[in-house]
XYZ file of N, CA and C in Angstrom:
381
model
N -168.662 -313.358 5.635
C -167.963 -312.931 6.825
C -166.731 -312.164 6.389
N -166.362 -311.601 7.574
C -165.092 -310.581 7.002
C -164.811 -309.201 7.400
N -163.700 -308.382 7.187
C -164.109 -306.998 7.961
C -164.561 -306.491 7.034
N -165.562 -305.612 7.815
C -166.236 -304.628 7.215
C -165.524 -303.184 7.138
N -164.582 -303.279 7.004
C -163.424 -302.146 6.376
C -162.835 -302.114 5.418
N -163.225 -300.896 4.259
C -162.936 -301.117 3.171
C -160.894 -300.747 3.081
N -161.104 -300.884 2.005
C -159.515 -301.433 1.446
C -159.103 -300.182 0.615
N -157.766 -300.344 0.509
C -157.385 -299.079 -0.116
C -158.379 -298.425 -1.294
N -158.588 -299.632 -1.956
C -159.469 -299.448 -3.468
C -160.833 -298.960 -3.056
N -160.998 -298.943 -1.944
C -162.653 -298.661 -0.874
C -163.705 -299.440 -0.741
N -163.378 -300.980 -1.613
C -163.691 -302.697 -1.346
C -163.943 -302.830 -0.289
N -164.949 -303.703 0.170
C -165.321 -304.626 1.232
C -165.117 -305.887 0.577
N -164.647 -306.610 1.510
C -164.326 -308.161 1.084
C -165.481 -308.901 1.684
N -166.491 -309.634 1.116
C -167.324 -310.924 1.503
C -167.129 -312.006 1.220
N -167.262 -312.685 1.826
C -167.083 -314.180 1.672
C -168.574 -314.932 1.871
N -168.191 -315.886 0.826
C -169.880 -316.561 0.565
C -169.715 -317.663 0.952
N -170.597 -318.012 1.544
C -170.930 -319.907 1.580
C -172.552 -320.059 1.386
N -172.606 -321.118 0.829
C -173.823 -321.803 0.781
C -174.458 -322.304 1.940
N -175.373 -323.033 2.835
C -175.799 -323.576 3.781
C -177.390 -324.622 3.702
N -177.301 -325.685 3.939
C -177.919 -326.589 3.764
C -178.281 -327.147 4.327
N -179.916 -327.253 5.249
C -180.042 -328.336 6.371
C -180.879 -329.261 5.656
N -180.192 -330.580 6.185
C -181.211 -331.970 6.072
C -181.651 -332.064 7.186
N -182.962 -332.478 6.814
C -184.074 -332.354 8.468
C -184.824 -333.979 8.067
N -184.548 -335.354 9.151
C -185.094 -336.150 8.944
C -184.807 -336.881 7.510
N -183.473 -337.101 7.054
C -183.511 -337.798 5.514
C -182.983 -339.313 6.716
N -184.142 -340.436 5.692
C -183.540 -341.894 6.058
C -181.838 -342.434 6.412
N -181.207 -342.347 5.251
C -179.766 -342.023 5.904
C -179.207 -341.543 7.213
N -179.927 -340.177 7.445
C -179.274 -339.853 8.461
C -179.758 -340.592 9.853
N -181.065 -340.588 9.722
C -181.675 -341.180 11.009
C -181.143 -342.564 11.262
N -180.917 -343.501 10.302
C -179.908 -344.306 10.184
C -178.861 -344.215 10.984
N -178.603 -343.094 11.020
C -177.102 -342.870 11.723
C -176.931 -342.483 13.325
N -178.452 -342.066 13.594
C -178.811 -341.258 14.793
C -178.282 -339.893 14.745
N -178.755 -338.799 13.247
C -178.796 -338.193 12.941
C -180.042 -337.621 12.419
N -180.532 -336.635 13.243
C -182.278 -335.797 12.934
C -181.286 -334.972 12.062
N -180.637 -334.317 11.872
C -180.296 -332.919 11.164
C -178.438 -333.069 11.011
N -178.632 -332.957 9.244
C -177.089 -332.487 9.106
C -177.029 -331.287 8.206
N -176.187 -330.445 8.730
C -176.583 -329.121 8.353
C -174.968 -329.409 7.431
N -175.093 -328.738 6.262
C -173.799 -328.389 5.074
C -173.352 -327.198 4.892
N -172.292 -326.632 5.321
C -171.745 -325.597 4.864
C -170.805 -325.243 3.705
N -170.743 -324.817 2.575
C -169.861 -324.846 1.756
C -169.144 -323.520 0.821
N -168.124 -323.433 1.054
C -167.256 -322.784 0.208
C -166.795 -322.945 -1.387
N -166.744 -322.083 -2.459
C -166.406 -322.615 -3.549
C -165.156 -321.712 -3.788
N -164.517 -320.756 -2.957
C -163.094 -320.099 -2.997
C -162.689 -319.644 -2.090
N -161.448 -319.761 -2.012
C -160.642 -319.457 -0.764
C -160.746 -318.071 -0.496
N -160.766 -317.492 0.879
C -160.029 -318.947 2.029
C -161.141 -319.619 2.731
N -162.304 -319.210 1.910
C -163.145 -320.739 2.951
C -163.968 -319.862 4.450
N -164.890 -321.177 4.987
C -165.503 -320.715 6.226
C -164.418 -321.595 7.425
N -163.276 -322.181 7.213
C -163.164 -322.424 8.416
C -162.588 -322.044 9.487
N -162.166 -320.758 9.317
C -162.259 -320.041 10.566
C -163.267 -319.802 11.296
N -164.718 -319.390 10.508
C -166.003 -318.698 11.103
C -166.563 -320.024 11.470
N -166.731 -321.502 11.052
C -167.244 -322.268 11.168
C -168.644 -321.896 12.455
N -167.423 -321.619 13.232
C -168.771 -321.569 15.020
C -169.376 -320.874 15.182
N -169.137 -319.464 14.349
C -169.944 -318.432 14.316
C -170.942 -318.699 13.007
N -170.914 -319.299 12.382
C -171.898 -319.699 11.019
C -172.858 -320.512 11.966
N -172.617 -321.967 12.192
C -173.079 -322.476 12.857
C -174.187 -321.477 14.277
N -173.779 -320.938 14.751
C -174.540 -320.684 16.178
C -175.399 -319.539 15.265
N -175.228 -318.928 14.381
C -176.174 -317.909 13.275
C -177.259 -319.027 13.128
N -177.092 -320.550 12.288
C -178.110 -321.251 12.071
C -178.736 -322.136 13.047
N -178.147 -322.475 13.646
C -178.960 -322.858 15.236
C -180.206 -321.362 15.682
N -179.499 -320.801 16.112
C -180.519 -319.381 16.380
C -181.474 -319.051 15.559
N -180.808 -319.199 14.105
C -182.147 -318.381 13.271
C -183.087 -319.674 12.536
N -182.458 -320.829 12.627
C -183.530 -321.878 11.656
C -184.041 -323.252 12.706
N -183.399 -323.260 13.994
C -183.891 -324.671 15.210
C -184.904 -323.987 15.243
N -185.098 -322.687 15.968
C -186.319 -322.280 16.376
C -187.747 -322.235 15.934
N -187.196 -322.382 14.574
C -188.432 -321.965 13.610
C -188.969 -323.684 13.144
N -187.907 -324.429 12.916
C -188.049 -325.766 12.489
C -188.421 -326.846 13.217
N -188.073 -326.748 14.941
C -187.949 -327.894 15.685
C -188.654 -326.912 17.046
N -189.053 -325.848 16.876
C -189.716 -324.852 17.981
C -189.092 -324.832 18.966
N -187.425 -324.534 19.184
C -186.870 -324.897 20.139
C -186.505 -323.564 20.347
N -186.466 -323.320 21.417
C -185.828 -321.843 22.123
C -184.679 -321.989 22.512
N -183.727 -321.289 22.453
C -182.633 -320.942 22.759
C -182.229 -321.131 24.384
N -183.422 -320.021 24.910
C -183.023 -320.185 26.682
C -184.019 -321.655 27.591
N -184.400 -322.446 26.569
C -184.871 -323.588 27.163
C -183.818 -324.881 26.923
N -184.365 -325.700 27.256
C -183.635 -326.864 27.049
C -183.853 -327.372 25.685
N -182.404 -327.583 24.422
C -182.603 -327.837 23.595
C -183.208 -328.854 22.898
N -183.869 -328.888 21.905
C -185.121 -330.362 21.636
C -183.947 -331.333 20.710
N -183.318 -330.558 19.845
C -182.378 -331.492 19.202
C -180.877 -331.499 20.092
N -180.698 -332.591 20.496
C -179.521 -333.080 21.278
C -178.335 -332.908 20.346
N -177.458 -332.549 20.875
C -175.784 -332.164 19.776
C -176.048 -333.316 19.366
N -175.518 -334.562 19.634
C -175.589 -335.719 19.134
C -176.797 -336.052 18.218
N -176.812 -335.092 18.046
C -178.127 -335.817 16.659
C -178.077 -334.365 15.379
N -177.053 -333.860 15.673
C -177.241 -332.779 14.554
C -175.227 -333.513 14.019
N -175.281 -332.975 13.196
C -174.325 -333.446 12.101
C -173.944 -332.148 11.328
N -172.877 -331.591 10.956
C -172.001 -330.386 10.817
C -171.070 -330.858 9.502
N -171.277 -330.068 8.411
C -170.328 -331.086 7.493
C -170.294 -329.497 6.955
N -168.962 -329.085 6.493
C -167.641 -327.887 6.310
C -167.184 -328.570 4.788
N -167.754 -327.895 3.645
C -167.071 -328.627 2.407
C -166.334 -327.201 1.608
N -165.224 -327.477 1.084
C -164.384 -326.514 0.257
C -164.492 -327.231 -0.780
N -165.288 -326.785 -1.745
C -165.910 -327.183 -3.236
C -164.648 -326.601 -4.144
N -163.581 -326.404 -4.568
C -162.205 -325.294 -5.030
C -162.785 -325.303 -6.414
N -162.836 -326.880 -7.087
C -163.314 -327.841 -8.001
C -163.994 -326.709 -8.953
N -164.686 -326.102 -8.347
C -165.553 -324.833 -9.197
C -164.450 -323.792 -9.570
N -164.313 -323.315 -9.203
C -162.800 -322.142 -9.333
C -161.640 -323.070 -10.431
N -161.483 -324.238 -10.601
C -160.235 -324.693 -11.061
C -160.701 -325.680 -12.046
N -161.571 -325.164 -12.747
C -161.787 -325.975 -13.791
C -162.039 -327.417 -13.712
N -162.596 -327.916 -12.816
C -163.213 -329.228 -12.359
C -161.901 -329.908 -11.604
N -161.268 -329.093 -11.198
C -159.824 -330.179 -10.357
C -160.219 -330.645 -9.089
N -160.500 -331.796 -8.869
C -161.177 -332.006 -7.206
C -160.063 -331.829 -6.444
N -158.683 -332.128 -6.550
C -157.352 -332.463 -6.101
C -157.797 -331.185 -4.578
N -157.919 -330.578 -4.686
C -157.932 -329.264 -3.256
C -159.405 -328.917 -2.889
N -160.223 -329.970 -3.398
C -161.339 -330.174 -2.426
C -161.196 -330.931 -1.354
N -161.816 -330.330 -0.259
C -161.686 -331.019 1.196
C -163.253 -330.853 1.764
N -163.484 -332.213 2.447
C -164.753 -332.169 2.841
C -164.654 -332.615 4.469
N -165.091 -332.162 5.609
C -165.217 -332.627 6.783
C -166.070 -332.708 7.436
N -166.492 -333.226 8.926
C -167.263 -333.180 9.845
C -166.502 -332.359 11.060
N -167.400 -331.560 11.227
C -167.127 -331.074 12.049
C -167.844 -331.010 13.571
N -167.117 -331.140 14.978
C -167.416 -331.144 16.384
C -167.553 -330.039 17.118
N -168.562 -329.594 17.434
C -168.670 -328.301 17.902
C -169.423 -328.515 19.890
N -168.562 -327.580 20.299
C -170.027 -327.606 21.641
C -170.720 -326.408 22.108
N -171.626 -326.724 22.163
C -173.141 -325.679 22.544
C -172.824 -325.128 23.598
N -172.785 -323.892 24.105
C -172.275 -323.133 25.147
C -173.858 -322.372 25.224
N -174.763 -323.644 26.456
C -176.070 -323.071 26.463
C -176.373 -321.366 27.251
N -175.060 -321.034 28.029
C -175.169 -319.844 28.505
C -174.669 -318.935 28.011
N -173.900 -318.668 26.643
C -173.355 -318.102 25.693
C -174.461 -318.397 25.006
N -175.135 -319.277 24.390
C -176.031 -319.393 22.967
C -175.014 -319.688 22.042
N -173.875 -320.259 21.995
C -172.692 -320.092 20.794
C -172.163 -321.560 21.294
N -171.703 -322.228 19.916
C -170.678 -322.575 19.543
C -169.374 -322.561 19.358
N -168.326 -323.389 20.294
C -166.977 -323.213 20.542
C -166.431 -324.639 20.157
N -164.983 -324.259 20.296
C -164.138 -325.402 19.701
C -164.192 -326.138 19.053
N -164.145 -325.771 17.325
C -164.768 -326.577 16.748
C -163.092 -327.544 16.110
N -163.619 -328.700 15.825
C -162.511 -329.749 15.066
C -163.362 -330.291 14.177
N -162.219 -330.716 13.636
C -162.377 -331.017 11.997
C -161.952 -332.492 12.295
N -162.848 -333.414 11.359
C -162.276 -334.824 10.538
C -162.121 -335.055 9.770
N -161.539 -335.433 8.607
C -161.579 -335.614 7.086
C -162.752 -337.006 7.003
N -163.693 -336.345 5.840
C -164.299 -337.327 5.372
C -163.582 -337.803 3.959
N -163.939 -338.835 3.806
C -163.211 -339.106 2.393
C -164.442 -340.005 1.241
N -164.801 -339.363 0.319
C -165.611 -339.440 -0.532
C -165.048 -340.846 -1.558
């Protein structure tokens, strides 16, 4: 994510994250969790600004295909059963220092007449 306007040097800046869905692991269902999807950063500044816009990209492009759920129907996986976890891995960049790794859950809500994801908050998980 990022603008797509290059920079004096005539650079585009991208920013990478990784993305990871668990579909059905024992643990989660445990939890009353079908799906926890992982997003992760390994250098700043990170996805958590885009968080909702990452998110509503993988709802759209991987529910449909995985859980046959359409967008303009009624969704098959209930918010409450999907799980959102936002990790800043730094640890890689800094020579194994976990000290400015941060890992969270994150709360998002489904805006079924938008198709998007809004207001998202953060919790600290603690490992």
């Amino acid at each position: 994510m990022g603008s797509l306007v290059p920079n004096d040097k005539g650079e585009v800046t991208v920013y990478k994250c990784d993305v990871e869905l668990r579909v059905g692991q024992d643990k989660d269902m445990r939890e009353g969790k079908l799906i926890t999807v992982v997003v992760t950063s390994y250098a700043p500044p990170g996805v958590q600004n885009y968080i909702e816009h990452i998110a509503t990209k993988v709802r759209i492009a991987f529910f449909d295909q995985i859980f046959i759920e359409k967008r303009w129907e009624k969704p098959v996986v209930p918010e409450d059963g999907i799980r959102w976890i936002e990790q800043h891995l730094y640890s890689k960049q800094n020579d194994g220092d976990t000290s400015h790794d941060l890992i969270t859950e994150v709360t998002m809500e489904w805006d079924s007449k938008r198709f998007a994801y809004t207001n998202p908050s953060w919790k600290p998980i603690f490992i």
